[in-house]
């Protein structure tokens, strides 16, 4: 059933799984912030990082700041992603503001490396769980999507530029050492968020061009139980033999990152000269995506 973005999907909002994911995500974010980052003046990227910076400078309550800075993005999110997303994100922002204001968490450690790694991982996992629940814990991604349409940069470039300014401000306020550790915290959070939101089984498109394409087709389908697609092409066109060309089958299969290495190793055994390239894809559905072995 197709749902209108102008209506609210209450079933999704009150889904037990989404509620648990959101609560656990907010709990991990709170632990990361109060147990590791804020007591030691470490920053994350995005709106949470801005809130920490302003909190340390002005001493305004962090919970109020993170809610105040994120609220404007709900208007953008409502227009771009629908009312259900905006309402779920509002609930997430309110939970973060509440937990940061009323829950007491003692600092876990003062070791800067442990803070950067564990604080970053915890906040990344927490944000990933919130994304899995259908919301967001930071409005900067919405801002990046809007800015992309206006100036033509991609989302990652916009987020990188915004966070660069943030970490420069951190260096000015807290010193270069804390700013550098904050960058480590940010990248720990990004990688953790990536694994949680996309999963260890993120799908990869593998393209193979080989003179032994029939053997490779059989290997992928029969041994690994994967589906394949064949694109008719030509190979050759070498610099010293540009006029020499042969018809070939370009084999395309979608595998997980956990399967990729094994499949590539088996292909190399059949044809050490096989040409392969991979493309990372965000989502795949239908067909034969999982091995039936």
mmCIF file of C-alpha atoms in Angstrom:
data_model
loop_
_atom_site.group_PDB
_atom_site.id
_atom_site.type_symbol
_atom_site.label_atom_id
_atom_site.label_comp_id
_atom_site.label_asym_id
_atom_site.label_seq_id
_atom_site.Cartn_x
_atom_site.Cartn_y
_atom_site.Cartn_z
ATOM 1 C CA UNK A 1 0.000 0.000 0.000
ATOM 2 C CA UNK A 2 1.322 3.419 -0.993
ATOM 3 C CA UNK A 3 1.167 5.961 1.816
ATOM 4 C CA UNK A 4 0.838 9.710 1.336
ATOM 5 C CA UNK A 5 3.737 11.734 2.729
ATOM 6 C CA UNK A 6 1.194 14.290 3.954
ATOM 7 C CA UNK A 7 -0.413 11.689 6.235
ATOM 8 C CA UNK A 8 1.042 10.124 9.378
ATOM 9 C CA UNK A 9 1.652 6.386 9.472
ATOM 10 C CA UNK A 10 0.735 5.746 13.122
ATOM 11 C CA UNK A 11 1.331 2.016 12.716
ATOM 12 C CA UNK A 12 4.972 2.692 11.902
ATOM 13 C CA UNK A 13 5.372 5.149 14.763
ATOM 14 C CA UNK A 14 3.904 2.756 17.342
ATOM 15 C CA UNK A 15 5.628 -0.331 15.931
ATOM 16 C CA UNK A 16 7.163 -2.162 18.918
ATOM 17 C CA UNK A 17 10.405 -2.866 17.049
ATOM 18 C CA UNK A 18 10.852 0.791 16.090
ATOM 19 C CA UNK A 19 10.162 1.951 19.653
ATOM 20 C CA UNK A 20 12.774 -0.436 21.101
ATOM 21 C CA UNK A 21 15.363 0.521 18.459
ATOM 22 C CA UNK A 22 14.784 4.195 19.181
ATOM 23 C CA UNK A 23 14.978 3.814 22.975
ATOM 24 C CA UNK A 24 18.183 1.759 22.802
ATOM 25 C CA UNK A 25 19.651 4.226 20.287
ATOM 26 C CA UNK A 26 18.912 7.227 22.511
ATOM 27 C CA UNK A 27 20.311 5.370 25.561
ATOM 28 C CA UNK A 28 23.605 4.707 23.741
ATOM 29 C CA UNK A 29 23.803 8.307 22.526
ATOM 30 C CA UNK A 30 23.257 9.532 26.099
ATOM 31 C CA UNK A 31 25.925 7.180 27.447
ATOM 32 C CA UNK A 32 28.385 8.341 24.790
ATOM 33 C CA UNK A 33 27.737 12.017 25.449
ATOM 34 C CA UNK A 34 27.535 12.047 29.270
ATOM 35 C CA UNK A 35 29.908 9.152 29.960
ATOM 36 C CA UNK A 36 32.644 9.989 27.474
ATOM 37 C CA UNK A 37 32.420 13.130 25.362
ATOM 38 C CA UNK A 38 30.910 16.118 27.158
ATOM 39 C CA UNK A 39 32.893 15.747 30.439
ATOM 40 C CA UNK A 40 36.096 15.804 28.379
ATOM 41 C CA UNK A 41 34.982 18.445 25.843
ATOM 42 C CA UNK A 42 35.077 16.063 22.901
ATOM 43 C CA UNK A 43 32.921 16.834 19.870
ATOM 44 C CA UNK A 44 31.040 14.725 17.388
ATOM 45 C CA UNK A 45 30.024 16.086 13.998
ATOM 46 C CA UNK A 46 26.727 17.644 13.010
ATOM 47 C CA UNK A 47 24.121 19.247 15.248
ATOM 48 C CA UNK A 48 25.204 17.242 18.298
ATOM 49 C CA UNK A 49 28.744 18.569 17.878
ATOM 50 C CA UNK A 50 27.460 22.136 17.528
ATOM 51 C CA UNK A 51 25.332 21.667 20.646
ATOM 52 C CA UNK A 52 28.346 20.432 22.631
ATOM 53 C CA UNK A 53 30.428 23.405 21.468
ATOM 54 C CA UNK A 54 27.762 25.966 22.336
ATOM 55 C CA UNK A 55 27.091 24.199 25.659
ATOM 56 C CA UNK A 56 30.766 24.435 26.656
ATOM 57 C CA UNK A 57 30.974 28.104 25.668
ATOM 58 C CA UNK A 58 27.656 29.376 27.049
ATOM 59 C CA UNK A 59 26.871 26.717 29.702
ATOM 60 C CA UNK A 60 23.309 26.524 28.388
ATOM 61 C CA UNK A 61 21.680 23.109 28.989
ATOM 62 C CA UNK A 62 22.763 20.637 26.320
ATOM 63 C CA UNK A 63 19.319 19.035 26.099
ATOM 64 C CA UNK A 64 17.707 22.393 25.313
ATOM 65 C CA UNK A 65 20.372 23.205 22.709
ATOM 66 C CA UNK A 66 20.147 19.912 20.832
ATOM 67 C CA UNK A 67 16.369 20.239 20.671
ATOM 68 C CA UNK A 68 16.471 23.903 19.671
ATOM 69 C CA UNK A 69 19.052 23.397 16.906
ATOM 70 C CA UNK A 70 17.271 20.359 15.465
ATOM 71 C CA UNK A 71 13.734 21.753 15.451
ATOM 72 C CA UNK A 72 14.232 23.881 12.268
ATOM 73 C CA UNK A 73 15.277 20.767 10.346
ATOM 74 C CA UNK A 74 11.973 19.105 11.185
ATOM 75 C CA UNK A 75 10.277 21.636 8.899
ATOM 76 C CA UNK A 76 12.674 20.655 6.106
ATOM 77 C CA UNK A 77 12.282 16.964 6.894
ATOM 78 C CA UNK A 78 8.499 17.283 6.896
ATOM 79 C CA UNK A 79 8.578 18.774 3.406
ATOM 80 C CA UNK A 80 11.213 16.431 1.963
ATOM 81 C CA UNK A 81 10.556 13.124 3.747
ATOM 82 C CA UNK A 82 7.003 13.359 5.051
ATOM 83 C CA UNK A 83 5.127 13.847 8.306
ATOM 84 C CA UNK A 84 5.830 10.359 9.647
ATOM 85 C CA UNK A 85 9.591 10.892 9.470
ATOM 86 C CA UNK A 86 9.277 14.382 10.984
ATOM 87 C CA UNK A 87 7.174 13.141 13.904
ATOM 88 C CA UNK A 88 9.471 10.171 14.593
ATOM 89 C CA UNK A 89 12.497 12.471 14.526
ATOM 90 C CA UNK A 90 10.772 14.938 16.872
ATOM 91 C CA UNK A 91 10.189 12.107 19.353
ATOM 92 C CA UNK A 92 13.862 11.150 19.073
ATOM 93 C CA UNK A 93 14.991 14.750 19.687
ATOM 94 C CA UNK A 94 12.673 14.988 22.706
ATOM 95 C CA UNK A 95 14.021 11.723 24.131
ATOM 96 C CA UNK A 96 17.615 12.925 23.726
ATOM 97 C CA UNK A 97 16.789 16.267 25.351
ATOM 98 C CA UNK A 98 14.998 14.518 28.237
ATOM 99 C CA UNK A 99 17.736 11.939 28.860
ATOM 100 C CA UNK A 100 20.511 14.529 28.667
ATOM 101 C CA UNK A 101 18.664 16.793 31.126
ATOM 102 C CA UNK A 102 17.391 14.343 33.707
ATOM 103 C CA UNK A 103 19.559 11.201 33.597
ATOM 104 C CA UNK A 104 22.803 11.095 35.565
ATOM 105 C CA UNK A 105 25.729 9.224 34.014
ATOM 106 C CA UNK A 106 29.148 9.273 35.640
ATOM 107 C CA UNK A 107 32.174 9.831 33.370
ATOM 108 C CA UNK A 108 33.586 6.450 32.346
ATOM 109 C CA UNK A 109 37.182 7.443 31.585
ATOM 110 C CA UNK A 110 39.427 10.425 31.004
ATOM 111 C CA UNK A 111 41.768 8.650 28.577
ATOM 112 C CA UNK A 112 41.490 10.619 25.293
ATOM 113 C CA UNK A 113 41.994 7.624 22.988
ATOM 114 C CA UNK A 114 39.336 5.555 24.779
ATOM 115 C CA UNK A 115 36.967 8.521 24.686
ATOM 116 C CA UNK A 116 37.513 9.012 20.951
ATOM 117 C CA UNK A 117 37.054 5.344 20.061
ATOM 118 C CA UNK A 118 34.358 4.171 22.474
ATOM 119 C CA UNK A 119 32.493 7.473 22.579
ATOM 120 C CA UNK A 120 32.462 7.611 18.780
ATOM 121 C CA UNK A 121 31.386 3.974 18.407
ATOM 122 C CA UNK A 122 28.586 4.305 20.967
ATOM 123 C CA UNK A 123 27.134 7.446 19.431
ATOM 124 C CA UNK A 124 27.448 5.963 15.929
ATOM 125 C CA UNK A 125 25.643 2.769 16.942
ATOM 126 C CA UNK A 126 22.982 4.826 18.709
ATOM 127 C CA UNK A 127 22.376 6.993 15.645
ATOM 128 C CA UNK A 128 22.303 3.922 13.424
ATOM 129 C CA UNK A 129 19.599 2.347 15.585
ATOM 130 C CA UNK A 130 17.566 5.558 15.425
ATOM 131 C CA UNK A 131 17.849 5.514 11.636
ATOM 132 C CA UNK A 132 16.748 1.865 11.641
ATOM 133 C CA UNK A 133 13.672 2.943 13.612
ATOM 134 C CA UNK A 134 12.726 5.424 10.870
ATOM 135 C CA UNK A 135 13.939 8.679 12.429
ATOM 136 C CA UNK A 136 17.144 10.656 12.722
ATOM 137 C CA UNK A 137 19.056 11.826 15.781
ATOM 138 C CA UNK A 138 20.839 14.661 13.956
ATOM 139 C CA UNK A 139 19.376 17.173 11.511
ATOM 140 C CA UNK A 140 22.594 17.828 9.578
ATOM 141 C CA UNK A 141 21.820 15.095 7.029
ATOM 142 C CA UNK A 142 18.571 16.873 6.153
ATOM 143 C CA UNK A 143 20.447 20.172 5.851
ATOM 144 C CA UNK A 144 22.983 18.488 3.549
ATOM 145 C CA UNK A 145 20.217 17.207 1.258
ATOM 146 C CA UNK A 146 18.746 20.708 0.976
ATOM 147 C CA UNK A 147 22.144 22.354 0.380
ATOM 148 C CA UNK A 148 22.995 19.765 -2.301
ATOM 149 C CA UNK A 149 20.047 20.898 -4.414
ATOM 150 C CA UNK A 150 21.071 24.541 -4.078
ATOM 151 C CA UNK A 151 24.830 24.411 -4.765
ATOM 152 C CA UNK A 152 25.355 21.094 -6.575
ATOM 153 C CA UNK A 153 27.702 19.405 -4.097
ATOM 154 C CA UNK A 154 26.951 15.863 -2.973
ATOM 155 C CA UNK A 155 25.789 15.084 0.563
ATOM 156 C CA UNK A 156 29.144 13.794 1.832
ATOM 157 C CA UNK A 157 30.920 16.937 0.592
ATOM 158 C CA UNK A 158 28.438 19.200 2.343
ATOM 159 C CA UNK A 159 28.655 17.277 5.635
ATOM 160 C CA UNK A 160 32.465 17.253 5.416
ATOM 161 C CA UNK A 161 32.538 21.044 4.860
ATOM 162 C CA UNK A 162 30.174 21.702 7.771
ATOM 163 C CA UNK A 163 32.136 19.459 10.114
ATOM 164 C CA UNK A 164 35.449 21.002 9.031
ATOM 165 C CA UNK A 165 34.167 24.384 10.220
ATOM 166 C CA UNK A 166 32.964 22.777 13.443
ATOM 167 C CA UNK A 167 36.323 21.166 14.227
ATOM 168 C CA UNK A 168 38.159 24.403 13.408
ATOM 169 C CA UNK A 169 35.939 26.102 15.983
ATOM 170 C CA UNK A 170 36.767 23.299 18.431
ATOM 171 C CA UNK A 171 40.492 23.853 17.863
ATOM 172 C CA UNK A 172 40.034 27.561 18.566
ATOM 173 C CA UNK A 173 37.991 26.965 21.745
ATOM 174 C CA UNK A 174 39.488 23.782 23.254
ATOM 175 C CA UNK A 175 42.939 23.460 21.672
ATOM 176 C CA UNK A 176 44.290 21.527 18.720
ATOM 177 C CA UNK A 177 44.743 18.258 20.639
ATOM 178 C CA UNK A 178 41.086 18.017 21.657
ATOM 179 C CA UNK A 179 40.006 18.971 18.131
ATOM 180 C CA UNK A 180 42.139 16.205 16.604
ATOM 181 C CA UNK A 181 40.754 13.633 19.029
ATOM 182 C CA UNK A 182 37.263 14.893 18.179
ATOM 183 C CA UNK A 183 37.957 14.101 14.527
ATOM 184 C CA UNK A 184 38.842 10.528 15.552
ATOM 185 C CA UNK A 185 35.583 10.424 17.533
ATOM 186 C CA UNK A 186 33.644 11.602 14.493
ATOM 187 C CA UNK A 187 35.116 8.988 12.159
ATOM 188 C CA UNK A 188 34.518 6.243 14.734
ATOM 189 C CA UNK A 189 30.894 7.359 14.879
ATOM 190 C CA UNK A 190 30.554 7.458 11.078
ATOM 191 C CA UNK A 191 31.886 3.921 10.599
ATOM 192 C CA UNK A 192 29.748 2.541 13.420
ATOM 193 C CA UNK A 193 26.664 4.273 12.039
ATOM 194 C CA UNK A 194 27.419 2.837 8.583
ATOM 195 C CA UNK A 195 27.605 -0.736 9.890
ATOM 196 C CA UNK A 196 24.397 -0.399 11.897
ATOM 197 C CA UNK A 197 22.283 1.460 9.322
ATOM 198 C CA UNK A 198 23.445 -0.592 6.312
ATOM 199 C CA UNK A 199 24.474 -3.787 8.092
ATOM 200 C CA UNK A 200 27.482 -6.039 7.797
ATOM 201 C CA UNK A 201 25.763 -7.507 4.765
ATOM 202 C CA UNK A 202 25.853 -4.325 2.703
ATOM 203 C CA UNK A 203 25.366 -5.363 -0.888
ATOM 204 C CA UNK A 204 28.032 -4.979 -3.563
ATOM 205 C CA UNK A 205 27.693 -5.232 -7.321
ATOM 206 C CA UNK A 206 30.551 -7.342 -8.753
ATOM 207 C CA UNK A 207 31.306 -7.107 -12.487
ATOM 208 C CA UNK A 208 33.530 -9.733 -14.132
ATOM 209 C CA UNK A 209 34.999 -9.787 -17.640
ATOM 210 C CA UNK A 210 36.847 -13.000 -18.488
ATOM 211 C CA UNK A 211 37.675 -15.326 -21.379
ATOM 212 C CA UNK A 212 36.403 -18.144 -19.151
ATOM 213 C CA UNK A 213 33.005 -16.616 -18.533
ATOM 214 C CA UNK A 214 31.099 -19.940 -18.768
ATOM 215 C CA UNK A 215 33.161 -21.441 -15.943
ATOM 216 C CA UNK A 216 32.707 -18.314 -13.830
ATOM 217 C CA UNK A 217 28.949 -18.303 -14.425
ATOM 218 C CA UNK A 218 28.754 -21.890 -13.222
ATOM 219 C CA UNK A 219 30.942 -21.111 -10.191
ATOM 220 C CA UNK A 220 28.797 -18.177 -9.038
ATOM 221 C CA UNK A 221 25.461 -19.916 -9.571
ATOM 222 C CA UNK A 222 26.268 -23.523 -8.648
ATOM 223 C CA UNK A 223 28.815 -23.106 -5.843
ATOM 224 C CA UNK A 224 27.724 -19.848 -4.257
ATOM 225 C CA UNK A 225 24.017 -19.958 -5.112
ATOM 226 C CA UNK A 226 23.971 -16.384 -6.399
ATOM 227 C CA UNK A 227 21.949 -14.941 -9.251
ATOM 228 C CA UNK A 228 23.746 -13.441 -12.233
ATOM 229 C CA UNK A 229 22.932 -11.029 -15.048
ATOM 230 C CA UNK A 230 24.779 -11.114 -18.378
ATOM 231 C CA UNK A 231 25.539 -7.936 -20.325
ATOM 232 C CA UNK A 232 26.716 -8.436 -23.892
ATOM 233 C CA UNK A 233 29.853 -6.438 -24.590
ATOM 234 C CA UNK A 234 33.209 -6.317 -26.332
ATOM 235 C CA UNK A 235 36.693 -6.681 -24.914
ATOM 236 C CA UNK A 236 40.024 -5.831 -26.430
ATOM 237 C CA UNK A 237 40.953 -2.348 -27.644
ATOM 238 C CA UNK A 238 44.463 -2.597 -26.169
ATOM 239 C CA UNK A 239 46.898 0.256 -26.943
ATOM 240 C CA UNK A 240 49.130 -1.933 -29.132
ATOM 241 C CA UNK A 241 46.212 -3.929 -30.628
ATOM 242 C CA UNK A 242 43.415 -1.421 -30.803
ATOM 243 C CA UNK A 243 41.731 -3.055 -33.799
ATOM 244 C CA UNK A 244 41.508 -6.436 -32.067
ATOM 245 C CA UNK A 245 38.198 -6.962 -30.305
ATOM 246 C CA UNK A 246 36.123 -9.939 -29.212
ATOM 247 C CA UNK A 247 32.539 -10.363 -28.108
ATOM 248 C CA UNK A 248 32.259 -11.151 -24.408
ATOM 249 C CA UNK A 249 29.801 -11.660 -21.589
ATOM 250 C CA UNK A 250 30.023 -9.151 -18.745
ATOM 251 C CA UNK A 251 28.886 -11.065 -15.665
ATOM 252 C CA UNK A 252 27.117 -9.038 -12.985
ATOM 253 C CA UNK A 253 26.196 -10.435 -9.576
ATOM 254 C CA UNK A 254 25.109 -8.817 -6.304
ATOM 255 C CA UNK A 255 26.867 -10.156 -3.205
ATOM 256 C CA UNK A 256 27.438 -9.097 0.393
ATOM 257 C CA UNK A 257 30.768 -7.769 1.545
ATOM 258 C CA UNK A 258 31.196 -10.969 3.557
ATOM 259 C CA UNK A 259 30.880 -13.064 0.386
ATOM 260 C CA UNK A 260 32.932 -10.800 -1.862
ATOM 261 C CA UNK A 261 36.425 -11.950 -0.893
ATOM 262 C CA UNK A 262 35.639 -15.660 -1.236
ATOM 263 C CA UNK A 263 34.048 -15.230 -4.659
ATOM 264 C CA UNK A 264 36.958 -13.124 -5.930
ATOM 265 C CA UNK A 265 39.483 -15.726 -4.732
ATOM 266 C CA UNK A 266 37.616 -18.526 -6.541
ATOM 267 C CA UNK A 267 37.417 -16.478 -9.734
ATOM 268 C CA UNK A 268 41.168 -15.818 -9.584
ATOM 269 C CA UNK A 269 41.771 -19.568 -9.415
ATOM 270 C CA UNK A 270 39.776 -20.084 -12.617
ATOM 271 C CA UNK A 271 41.194 -17.070 -14.448
ATOM 272 C CA UNK A 272 44.064 -15.080 -12.890
ATOM 273 C CA UNK A 273 43.663 -12.473 -15.658
ATOM 274 C CA UNK A 274 39.953 -11.876 -15.084
ATOM 275 C CA UNK A 275 39.048 -8.188 -14.886
ATOM 276 C CA UNK A 276 36.776 -7.366 -11.938
ATOM 277 C CA UNK A 277 35.397 -4.178 -10.484
ATOM 278 C CA UNK A 278 32.912 -3.531 -7.701
ATOM 279 C CA UNK A 279 30.278 -0.913 -6.998
ATOM 280 C CA UNK A 280 28.795 -0.392 -3.548
ATOM 281 C CA UNK A 281 25.025 -0.162 -3.510
ATOM 282 C CA UNK A 282 22.805 1.096 -0.704
ATOM 283 C CA UNK A 283 19.906 -1.281 -1.154
ATOM 284 C CA UNK A 284 18.947 -4.366 -3.126
ATOM 285 C CA UNK A 285 15.798 -6.479 -3.124
ATOM 286 C CA UNK A 286 14.252 -9.306 -5.095
ATOM 287 C CA UNK A 287 16.053 -11.967 -7.090
ATOM 288 C CA UNK A 288 18.519 -14.324 -5.429
ATOM 289 C CA UNK A 289 20.434 -12.222 -2.890
ATOM 290 C CA UNK A 290 21.304 -14.897 -0.364
ATOM 291 C CA UNK A 291 23.117 -18.161 -0.910
ATOM 292 C CA UNK A 292 20.828 -21.180 -0.636
ATOM 293 C CA UNK A 293 23.696 -23.506 0.349
#
